[in-house]
Short mmCIF file of C-alpha atoms (C1' of nucleotides) in Angstrom, two decimals:
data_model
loop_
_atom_site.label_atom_id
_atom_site.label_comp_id
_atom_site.label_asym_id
_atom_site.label_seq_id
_atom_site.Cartn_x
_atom_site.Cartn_y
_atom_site.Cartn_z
CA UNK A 1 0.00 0.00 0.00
CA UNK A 2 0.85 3.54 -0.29
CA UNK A 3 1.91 3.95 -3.53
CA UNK A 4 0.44 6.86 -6.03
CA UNK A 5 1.18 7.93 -9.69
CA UNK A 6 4.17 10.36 -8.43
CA UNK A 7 5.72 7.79 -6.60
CA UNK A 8 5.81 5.02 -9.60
CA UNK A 9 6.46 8.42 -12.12
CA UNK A 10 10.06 8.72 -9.67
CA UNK A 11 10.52 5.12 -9.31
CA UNK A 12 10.10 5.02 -13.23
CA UNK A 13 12.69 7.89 -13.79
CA UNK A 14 15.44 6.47 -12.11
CA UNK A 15 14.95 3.27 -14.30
CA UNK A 16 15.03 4.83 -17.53
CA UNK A 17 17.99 6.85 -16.30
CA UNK A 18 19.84 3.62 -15.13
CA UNK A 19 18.68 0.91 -17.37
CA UNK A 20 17.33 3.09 -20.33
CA UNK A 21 14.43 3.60 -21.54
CA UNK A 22 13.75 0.40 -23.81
CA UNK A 23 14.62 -1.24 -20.66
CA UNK A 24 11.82 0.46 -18.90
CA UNK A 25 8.96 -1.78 -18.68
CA UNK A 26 6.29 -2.29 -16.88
CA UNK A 27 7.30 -5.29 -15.34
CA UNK A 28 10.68 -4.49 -14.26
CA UNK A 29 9.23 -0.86 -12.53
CA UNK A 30 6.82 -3.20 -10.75
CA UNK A 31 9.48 -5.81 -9.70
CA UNK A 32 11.44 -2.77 -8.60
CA UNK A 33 8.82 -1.09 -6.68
CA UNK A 34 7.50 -4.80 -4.87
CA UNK A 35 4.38 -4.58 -6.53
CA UNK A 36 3.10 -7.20 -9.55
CA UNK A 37 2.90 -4.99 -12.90
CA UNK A 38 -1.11 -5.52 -13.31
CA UNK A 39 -1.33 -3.58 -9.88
CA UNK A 40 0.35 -0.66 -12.16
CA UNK A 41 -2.66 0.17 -14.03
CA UNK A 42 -3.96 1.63 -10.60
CA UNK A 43 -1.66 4.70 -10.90
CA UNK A 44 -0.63 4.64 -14.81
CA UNK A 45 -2.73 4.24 -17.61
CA UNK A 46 -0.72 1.38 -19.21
CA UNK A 47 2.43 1.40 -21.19
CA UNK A 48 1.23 4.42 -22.71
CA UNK A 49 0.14 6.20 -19.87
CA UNK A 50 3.58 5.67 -18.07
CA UNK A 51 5.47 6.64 -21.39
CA UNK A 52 3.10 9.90 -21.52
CA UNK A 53 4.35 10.86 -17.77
CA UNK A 54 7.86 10.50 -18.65
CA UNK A 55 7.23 12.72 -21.68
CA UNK A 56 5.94 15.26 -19.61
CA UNK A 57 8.41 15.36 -16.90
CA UNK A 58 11.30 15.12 -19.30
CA UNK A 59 10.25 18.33 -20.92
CA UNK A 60 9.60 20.24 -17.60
CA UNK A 61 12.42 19.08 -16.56
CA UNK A 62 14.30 20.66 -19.18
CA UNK A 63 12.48 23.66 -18.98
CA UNK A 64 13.16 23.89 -15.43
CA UNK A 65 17.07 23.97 -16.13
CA UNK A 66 17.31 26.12 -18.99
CA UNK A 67 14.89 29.00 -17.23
CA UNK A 68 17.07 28.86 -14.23
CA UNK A 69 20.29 29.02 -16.48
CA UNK A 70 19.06 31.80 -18.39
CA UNK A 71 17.12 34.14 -16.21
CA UNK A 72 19.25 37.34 -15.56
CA UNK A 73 21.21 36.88 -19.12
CA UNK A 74 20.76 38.08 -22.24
CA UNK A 75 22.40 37.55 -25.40
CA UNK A 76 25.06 35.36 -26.15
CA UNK A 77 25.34 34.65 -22.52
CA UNK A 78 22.17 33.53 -21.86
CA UNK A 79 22.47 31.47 -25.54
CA UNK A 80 25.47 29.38 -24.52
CA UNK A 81 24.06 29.04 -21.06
CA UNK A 82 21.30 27.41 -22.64
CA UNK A 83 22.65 25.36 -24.99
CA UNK A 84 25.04 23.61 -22.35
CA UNK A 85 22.28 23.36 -19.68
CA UNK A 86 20.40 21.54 -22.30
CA UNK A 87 23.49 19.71 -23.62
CA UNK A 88 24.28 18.54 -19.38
CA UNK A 89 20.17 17.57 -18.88
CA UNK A 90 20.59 14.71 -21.72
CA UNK A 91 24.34 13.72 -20.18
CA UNK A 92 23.02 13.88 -16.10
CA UNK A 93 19.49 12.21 -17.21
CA UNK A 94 19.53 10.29 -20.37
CA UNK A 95 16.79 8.16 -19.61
CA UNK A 96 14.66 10.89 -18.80
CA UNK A 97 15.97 12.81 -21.81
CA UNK A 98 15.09 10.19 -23.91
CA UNK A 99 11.58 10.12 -22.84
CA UNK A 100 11.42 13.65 -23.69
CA UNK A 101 12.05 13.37 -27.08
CA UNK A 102 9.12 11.27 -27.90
CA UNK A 103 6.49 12.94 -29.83
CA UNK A 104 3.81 14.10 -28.81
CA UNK A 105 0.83 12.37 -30.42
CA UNK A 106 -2.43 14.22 -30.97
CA UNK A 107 -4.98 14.64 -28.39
CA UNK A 108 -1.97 14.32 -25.67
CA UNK A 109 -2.61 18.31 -25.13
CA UNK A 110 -0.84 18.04 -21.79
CA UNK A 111 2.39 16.61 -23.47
CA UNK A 112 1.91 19.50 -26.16
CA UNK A 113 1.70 22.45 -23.49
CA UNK A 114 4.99 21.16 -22.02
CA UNK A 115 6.48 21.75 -25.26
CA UNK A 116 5.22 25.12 -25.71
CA UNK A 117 6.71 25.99 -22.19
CA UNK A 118 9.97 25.16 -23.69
CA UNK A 119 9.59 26.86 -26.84
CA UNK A 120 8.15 30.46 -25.17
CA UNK A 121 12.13 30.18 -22.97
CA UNK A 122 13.63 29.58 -26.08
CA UNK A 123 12.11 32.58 -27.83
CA UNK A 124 12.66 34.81 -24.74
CA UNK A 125 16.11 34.38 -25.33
CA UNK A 126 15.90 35.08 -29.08
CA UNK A 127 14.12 38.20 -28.49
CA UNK A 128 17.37 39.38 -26.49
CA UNK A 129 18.46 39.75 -30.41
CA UNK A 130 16.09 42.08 -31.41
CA UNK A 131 15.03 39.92 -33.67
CA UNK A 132 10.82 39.11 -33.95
CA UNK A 133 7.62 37.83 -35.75
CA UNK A 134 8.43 35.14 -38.60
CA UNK A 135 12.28 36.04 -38.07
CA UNK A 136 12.06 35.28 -34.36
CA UNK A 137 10.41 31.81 -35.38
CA UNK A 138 12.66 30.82 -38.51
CA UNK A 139 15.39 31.61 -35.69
CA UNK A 140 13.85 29.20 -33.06
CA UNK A 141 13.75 26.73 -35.74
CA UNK A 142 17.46 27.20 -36.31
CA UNK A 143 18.28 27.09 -32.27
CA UNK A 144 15.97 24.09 -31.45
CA UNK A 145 17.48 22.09 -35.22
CA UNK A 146 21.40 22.90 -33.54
CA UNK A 147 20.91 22.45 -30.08
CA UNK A 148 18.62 19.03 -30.56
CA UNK A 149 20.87 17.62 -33.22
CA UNK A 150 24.28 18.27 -31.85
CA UNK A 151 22.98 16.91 -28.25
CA UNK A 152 21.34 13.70 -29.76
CA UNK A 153 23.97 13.28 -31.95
CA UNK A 154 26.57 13.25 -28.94
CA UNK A 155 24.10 11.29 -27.03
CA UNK A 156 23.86 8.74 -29.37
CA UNK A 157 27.70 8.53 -29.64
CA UNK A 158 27.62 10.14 -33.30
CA UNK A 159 30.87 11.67 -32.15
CA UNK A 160 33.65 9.58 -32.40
CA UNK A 161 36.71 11.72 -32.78
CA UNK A 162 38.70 12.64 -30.01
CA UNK A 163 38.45 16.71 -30.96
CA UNK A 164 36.87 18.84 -28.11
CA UNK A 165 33.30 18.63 -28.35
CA UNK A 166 32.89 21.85 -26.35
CA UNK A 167 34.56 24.21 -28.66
CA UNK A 168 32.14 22.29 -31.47
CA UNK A 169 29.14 23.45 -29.49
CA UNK A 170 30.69 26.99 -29.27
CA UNK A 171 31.59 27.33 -32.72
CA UNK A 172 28.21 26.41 -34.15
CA UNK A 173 26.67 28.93 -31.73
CA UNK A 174 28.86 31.28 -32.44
CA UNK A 175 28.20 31.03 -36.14
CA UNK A 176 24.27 31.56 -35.17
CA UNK A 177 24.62 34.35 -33.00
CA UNK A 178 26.83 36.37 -35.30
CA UNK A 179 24.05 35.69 -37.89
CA UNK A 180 20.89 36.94 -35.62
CA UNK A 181 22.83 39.88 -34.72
CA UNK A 182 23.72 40.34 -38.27
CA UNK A 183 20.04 39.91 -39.18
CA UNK A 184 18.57 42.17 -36.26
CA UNK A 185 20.72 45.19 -37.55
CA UNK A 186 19.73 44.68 -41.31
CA UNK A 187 16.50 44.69 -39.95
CA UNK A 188 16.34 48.14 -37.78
CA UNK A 189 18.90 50.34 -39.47
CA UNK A 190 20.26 52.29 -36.66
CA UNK A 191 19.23 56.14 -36.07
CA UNK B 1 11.09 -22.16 -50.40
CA UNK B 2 13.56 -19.61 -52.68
CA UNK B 3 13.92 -16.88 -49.98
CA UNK B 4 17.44 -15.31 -48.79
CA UNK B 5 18.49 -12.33 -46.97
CA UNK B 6 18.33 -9.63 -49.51
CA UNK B 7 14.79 -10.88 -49.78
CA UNK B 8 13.88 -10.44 -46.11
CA UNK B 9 15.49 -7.28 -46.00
CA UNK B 10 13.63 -6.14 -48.82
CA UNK B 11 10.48 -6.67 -47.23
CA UNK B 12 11.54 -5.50 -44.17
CA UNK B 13 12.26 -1.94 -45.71
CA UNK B 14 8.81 -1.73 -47.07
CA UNK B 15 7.41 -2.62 -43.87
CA UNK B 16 9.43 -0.38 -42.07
CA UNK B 17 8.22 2.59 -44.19
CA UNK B 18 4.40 1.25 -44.88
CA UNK B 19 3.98 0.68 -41.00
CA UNK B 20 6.43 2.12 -38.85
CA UNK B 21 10.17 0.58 -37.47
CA UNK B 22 8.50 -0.22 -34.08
CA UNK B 23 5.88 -2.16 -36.22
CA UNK B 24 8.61 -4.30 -37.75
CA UNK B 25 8.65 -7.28 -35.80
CA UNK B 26 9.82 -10.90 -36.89
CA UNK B 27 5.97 -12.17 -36.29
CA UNK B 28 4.84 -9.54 -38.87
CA UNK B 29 7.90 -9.97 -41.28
CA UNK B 30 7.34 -13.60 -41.81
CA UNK B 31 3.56 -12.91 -41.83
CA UNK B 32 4.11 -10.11 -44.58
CA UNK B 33 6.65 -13.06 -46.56
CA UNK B 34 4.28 -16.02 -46.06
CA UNK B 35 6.62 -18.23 -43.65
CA UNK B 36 6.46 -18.82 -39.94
CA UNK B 37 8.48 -16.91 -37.87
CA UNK B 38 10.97 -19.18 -36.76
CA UNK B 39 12.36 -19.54 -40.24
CA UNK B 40 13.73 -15.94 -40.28
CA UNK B 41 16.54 -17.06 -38.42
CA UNK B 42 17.89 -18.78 -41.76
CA UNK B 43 18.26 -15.47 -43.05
CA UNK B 44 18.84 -13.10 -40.68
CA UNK B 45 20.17 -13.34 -37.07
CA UNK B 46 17.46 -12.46 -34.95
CA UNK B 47 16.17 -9.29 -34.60
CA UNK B 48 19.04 -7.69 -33.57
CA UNK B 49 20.64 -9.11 -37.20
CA UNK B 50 17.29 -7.83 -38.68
CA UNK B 51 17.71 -4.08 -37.03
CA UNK B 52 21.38 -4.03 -37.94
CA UNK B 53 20.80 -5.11 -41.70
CA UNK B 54 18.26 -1.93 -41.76
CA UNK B 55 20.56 0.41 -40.54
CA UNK B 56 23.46 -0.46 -42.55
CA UNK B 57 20.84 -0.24 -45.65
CA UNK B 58 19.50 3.19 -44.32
CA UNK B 59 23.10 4.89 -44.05
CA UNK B 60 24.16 3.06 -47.69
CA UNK B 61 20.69 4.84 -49.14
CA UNK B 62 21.49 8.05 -47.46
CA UNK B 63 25.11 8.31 -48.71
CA UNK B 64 24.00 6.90 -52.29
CA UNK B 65 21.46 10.11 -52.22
CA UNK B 66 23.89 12.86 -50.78
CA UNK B 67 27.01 11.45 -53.39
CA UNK B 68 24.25 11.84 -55.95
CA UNK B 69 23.02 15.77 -55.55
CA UNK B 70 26.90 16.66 -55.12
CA UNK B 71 28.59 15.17 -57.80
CA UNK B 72 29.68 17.91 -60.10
CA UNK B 73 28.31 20.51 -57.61
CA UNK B 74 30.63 23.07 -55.02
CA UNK B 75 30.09 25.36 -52.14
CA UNK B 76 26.71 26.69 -51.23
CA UNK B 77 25.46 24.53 -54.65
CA UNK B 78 26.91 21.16 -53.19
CA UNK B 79 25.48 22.21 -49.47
CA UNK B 80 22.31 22.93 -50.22
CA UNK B 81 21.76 20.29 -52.68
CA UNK B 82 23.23 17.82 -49.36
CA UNK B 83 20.94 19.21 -46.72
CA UNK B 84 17.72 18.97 -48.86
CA UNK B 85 18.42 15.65 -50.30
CA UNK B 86 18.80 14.30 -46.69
CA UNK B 87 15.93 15.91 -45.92
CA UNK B 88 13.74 13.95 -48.90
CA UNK B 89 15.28 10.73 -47.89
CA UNK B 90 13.93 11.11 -44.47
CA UNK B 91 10.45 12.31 -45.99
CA UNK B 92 10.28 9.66 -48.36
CA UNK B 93 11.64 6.44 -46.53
CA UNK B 94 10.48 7.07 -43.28
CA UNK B 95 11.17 3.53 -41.84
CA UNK B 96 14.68 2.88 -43.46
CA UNK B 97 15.57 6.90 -42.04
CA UNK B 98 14.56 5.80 -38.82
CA UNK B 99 16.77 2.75 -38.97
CA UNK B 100 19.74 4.33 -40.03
CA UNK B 101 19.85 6.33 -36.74
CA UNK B 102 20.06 3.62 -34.46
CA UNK B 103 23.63 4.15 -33.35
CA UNK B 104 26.11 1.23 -33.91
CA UNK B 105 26.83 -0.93 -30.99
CA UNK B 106 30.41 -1.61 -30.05
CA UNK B 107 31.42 -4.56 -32.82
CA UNK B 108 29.30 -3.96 -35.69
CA UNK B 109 32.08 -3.25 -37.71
CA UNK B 110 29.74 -2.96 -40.85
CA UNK B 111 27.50 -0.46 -38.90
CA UNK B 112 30.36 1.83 -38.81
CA UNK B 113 31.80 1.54 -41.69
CA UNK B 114 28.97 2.91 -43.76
CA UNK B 115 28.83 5.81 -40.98
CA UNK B 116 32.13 6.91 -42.08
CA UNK B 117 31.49 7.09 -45.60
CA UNK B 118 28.89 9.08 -44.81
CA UNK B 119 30.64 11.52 -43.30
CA UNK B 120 33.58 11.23 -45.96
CA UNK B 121 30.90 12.89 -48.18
CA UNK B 122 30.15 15.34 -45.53
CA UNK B 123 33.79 16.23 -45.71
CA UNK B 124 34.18 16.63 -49.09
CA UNK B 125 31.30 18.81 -49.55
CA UNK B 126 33.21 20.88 -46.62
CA UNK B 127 36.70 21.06 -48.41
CA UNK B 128 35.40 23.20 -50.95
CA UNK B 129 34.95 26.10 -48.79
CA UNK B 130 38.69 25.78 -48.06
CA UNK B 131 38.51 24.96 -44.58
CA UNK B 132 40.73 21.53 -43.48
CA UNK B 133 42.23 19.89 -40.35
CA UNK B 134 40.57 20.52 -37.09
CA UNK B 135 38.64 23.29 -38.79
CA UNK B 136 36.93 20.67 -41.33
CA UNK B 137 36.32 18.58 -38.15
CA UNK B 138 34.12 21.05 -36.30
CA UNK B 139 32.51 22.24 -39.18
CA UNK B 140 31.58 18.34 -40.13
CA UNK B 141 30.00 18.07 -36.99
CA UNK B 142 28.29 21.44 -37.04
CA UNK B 143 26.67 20.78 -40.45
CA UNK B 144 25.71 17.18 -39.77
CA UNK B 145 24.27 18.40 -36.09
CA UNK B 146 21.99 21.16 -38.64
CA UNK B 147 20.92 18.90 -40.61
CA UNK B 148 20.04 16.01 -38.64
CA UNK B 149 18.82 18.20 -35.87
CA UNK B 150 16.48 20.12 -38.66
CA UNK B 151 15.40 16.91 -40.40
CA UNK B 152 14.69 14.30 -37.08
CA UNK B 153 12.63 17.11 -35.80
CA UNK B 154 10.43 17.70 -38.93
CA UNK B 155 10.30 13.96 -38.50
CA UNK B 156 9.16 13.89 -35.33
CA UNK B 157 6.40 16.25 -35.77
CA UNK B 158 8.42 18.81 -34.04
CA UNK B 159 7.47 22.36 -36.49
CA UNK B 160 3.96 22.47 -36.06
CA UNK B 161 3.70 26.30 -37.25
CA UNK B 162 3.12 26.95 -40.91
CA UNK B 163 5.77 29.32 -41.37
CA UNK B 164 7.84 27.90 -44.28
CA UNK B 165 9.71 24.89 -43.33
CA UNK B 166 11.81 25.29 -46.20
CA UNK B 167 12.74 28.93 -46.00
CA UNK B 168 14.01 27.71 -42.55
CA UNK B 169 16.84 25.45 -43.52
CA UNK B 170 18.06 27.58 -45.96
CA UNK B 171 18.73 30.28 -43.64
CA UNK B 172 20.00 27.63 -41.35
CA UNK B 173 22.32 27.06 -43.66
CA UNK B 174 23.47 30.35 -45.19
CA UNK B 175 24.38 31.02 -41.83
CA UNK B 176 26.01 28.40 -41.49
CA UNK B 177 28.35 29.17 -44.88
CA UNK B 178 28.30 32.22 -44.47
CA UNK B 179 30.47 31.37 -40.97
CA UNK B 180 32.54 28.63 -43.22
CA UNK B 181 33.50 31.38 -46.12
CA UNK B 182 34.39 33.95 -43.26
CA UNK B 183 36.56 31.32 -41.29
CA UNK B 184 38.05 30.01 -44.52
CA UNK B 185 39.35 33.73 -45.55
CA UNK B 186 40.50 34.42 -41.73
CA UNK B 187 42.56 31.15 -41.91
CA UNK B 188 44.37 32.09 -45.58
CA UNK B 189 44.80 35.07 -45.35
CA UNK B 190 45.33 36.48 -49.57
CA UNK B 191 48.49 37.05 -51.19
"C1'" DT C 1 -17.71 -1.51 14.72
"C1'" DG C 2 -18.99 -1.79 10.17
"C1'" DG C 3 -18.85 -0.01 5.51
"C1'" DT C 4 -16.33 1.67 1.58
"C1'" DA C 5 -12.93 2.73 -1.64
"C1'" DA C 6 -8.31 2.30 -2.82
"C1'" DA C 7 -4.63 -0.73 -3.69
"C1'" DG C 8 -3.10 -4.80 -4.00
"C1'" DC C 9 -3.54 -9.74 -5.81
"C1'" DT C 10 -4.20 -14.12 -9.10
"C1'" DA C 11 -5.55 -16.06 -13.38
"C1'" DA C 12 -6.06 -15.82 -18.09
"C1'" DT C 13 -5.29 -14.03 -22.90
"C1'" DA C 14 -2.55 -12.44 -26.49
"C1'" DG C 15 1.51 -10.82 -28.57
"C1'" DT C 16 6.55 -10.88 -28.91
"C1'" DA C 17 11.43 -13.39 -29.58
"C1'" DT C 18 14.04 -17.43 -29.39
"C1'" DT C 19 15.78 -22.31 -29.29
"C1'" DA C 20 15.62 -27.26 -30.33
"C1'" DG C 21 14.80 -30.49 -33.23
"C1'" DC C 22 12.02 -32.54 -37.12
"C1'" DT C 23 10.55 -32.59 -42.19
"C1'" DT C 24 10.49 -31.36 -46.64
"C1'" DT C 25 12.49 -29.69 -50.75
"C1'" DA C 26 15.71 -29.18 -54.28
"C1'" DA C 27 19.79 -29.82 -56.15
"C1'" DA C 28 24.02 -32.34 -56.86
"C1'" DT C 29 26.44 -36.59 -57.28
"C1'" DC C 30 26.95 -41.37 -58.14
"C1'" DG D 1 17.38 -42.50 -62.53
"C1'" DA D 2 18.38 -43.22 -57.56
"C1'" DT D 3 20.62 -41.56 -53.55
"C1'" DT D 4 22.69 -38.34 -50.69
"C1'" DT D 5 23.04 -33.86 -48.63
"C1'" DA D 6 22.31 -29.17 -47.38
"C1'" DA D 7 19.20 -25.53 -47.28
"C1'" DA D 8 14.83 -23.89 -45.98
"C1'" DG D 9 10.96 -24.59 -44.12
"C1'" DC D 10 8.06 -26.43 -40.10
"C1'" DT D 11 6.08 -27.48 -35.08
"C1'" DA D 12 6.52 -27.35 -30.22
"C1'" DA D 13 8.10 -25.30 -26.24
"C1'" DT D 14 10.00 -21.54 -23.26
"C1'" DA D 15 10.22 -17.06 -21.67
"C1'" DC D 16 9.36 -12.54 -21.89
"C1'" DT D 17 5.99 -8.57 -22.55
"C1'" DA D 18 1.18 -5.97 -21.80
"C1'" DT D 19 -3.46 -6.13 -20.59
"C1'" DT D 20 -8.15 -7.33 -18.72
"C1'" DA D 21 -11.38 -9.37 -15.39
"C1'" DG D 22 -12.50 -10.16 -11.18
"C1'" DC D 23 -11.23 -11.28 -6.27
"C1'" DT D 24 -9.07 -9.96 -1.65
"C1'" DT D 25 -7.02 -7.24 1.49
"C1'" DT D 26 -6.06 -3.00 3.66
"C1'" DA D 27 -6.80 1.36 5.70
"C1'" DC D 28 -9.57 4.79 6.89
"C1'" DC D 29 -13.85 7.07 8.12
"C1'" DA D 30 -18.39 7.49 9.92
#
DNA sequence: TGGTAAAGCTAATAGTATTAGCTTTAAATC
DNA sequence: GATTTAAAGCTAATACTATTAGCTTTACCA
């Protein structure tokens, strides 16, 4: 007794983090908590249901970190600071990051909302730039397409080479910053 | 009788893109090929052989593609022509894309090897703009983080705006040029 | 103290991969 | 043409997985 969805949502998280996520079934969290896995389906909707919860926590997880990296900063400083708090979240959690990348599939409007919460941080910082409407979201496009790809590239072990990985992250930034800024002051000519 | 492994395979790309790679089990392979299940294993070696074969036939199709748009092309040409003809491969072979990003365990020597020619074309498309060495090396894994980051989350569902998806690679990568011709001219500096 | 609802359980069904070992088929050799 | 042999199929069995139905226990509350 005394078991609810949070608890089995934390037991379920350190799982994923330890075994991975494939590994995360429904009858190994049940063997793990002392419970048989049918007595799951008290606190989880199913396979899906427990999937969908990871979803969502992954994401506000993320969000979490990257609006505490990036409040008080602006610019390029609040850019990189992003970029390696999101970069550390998949290295610290990769169980739980991996949850977060699944899709959300339609009608799963709490999943989606999570995902807006991390968009609207991600624009915040863009706007720093200067840099708004269609331009602000081509650019969002740009920051999510880097920062996703080189993190689940590197978390997927896409990187072999020995060469610094940080200074790759840094460069490609660098090459989108100098862009936006480029961008922002074509846009407004100054006074 | 009459079946062999290029035949299974075969099938197991259609399946993969007709119903999905988490759909492609042995039970529904055989199903699909009119055997029983157990006779797979004369083919292929279990589903790990099965997943393995896929990959190393989704990053052989990939590279076939990308060699294809490039040859006879340089620069901006050769980039662009890379980055959108990943981008179709991933929109018109869902299943066998999806395969080919399955990262290669330790040992699959084969897995790897057809990584690395993919990249070799990554790298030659790169030595145009002049940059080489270490400089090549970042910029390899800058471009392939762009694209794949772009192009797995279009995939995913991830750009649900209707802003135009393809006006926002190409500024993804003019940037990301624009940063290569600027880095190429720092590092030569003209007679 | 007794009722009630939550939280657990067992049993059963259905789908998956995998192994062992048998049978058939087809081709090659005598 | 008959016989041997290897490949390619098969069935049966085991061991996972999720899921549903329905029963039992537990804990709390009136």
């Amino acid at each position: 007794m005394g078991l609810n969805a949070e608890a089995v949502l934390d037991a379920a998280e350190l799982l994923a983090d330890e075994e991975g996520l494939d590994a995360t079934t429904l009858a190994r969290l049940a063997a793990r908590l002392g419970i048989r896995s049918p007595s799951l389906y008290r606190h989880v909707e199913g396979l899906d249901g427990l999937r969908r919860g990871l979803t969502i926590r992954g994401l506000d997880e993320a969000n979490r970190r990257l609006e505490r990296v990036t409040v008080g900063r602006s610019r390029d400083d609040a850019l990189f600071a992003l970029a390696h708090a999101y970069w550390r979240f998949a290295r610290e959690r990769p169980g739980l990051y991996a949850a977060s990348l699944r899709a959300a599939r339609s009608g799963e409007n709490d999943v989606a909302r999570s995902g807006e919460a991390l968009l609207s941080t991600v624009l915040a910082v863009l706007a720093g730039y200067g840099v708004s409407g269609n331009e602000a979201l081509h650019a969002a496009r740009g920051l999510r397409a880097i920062i996703h790809g080189f993190v689940s590239l590197d978390a997927a072990g896409g990187f072999r080479l020995k060469l610094d990985l940080e200074e790759s992250l840094n460069r490609l930034l660098a090459a989108f910053s100098r862009d936006l800024t480029d961008r922002a002051g074509i846009d407004e000519p100054g006074p």
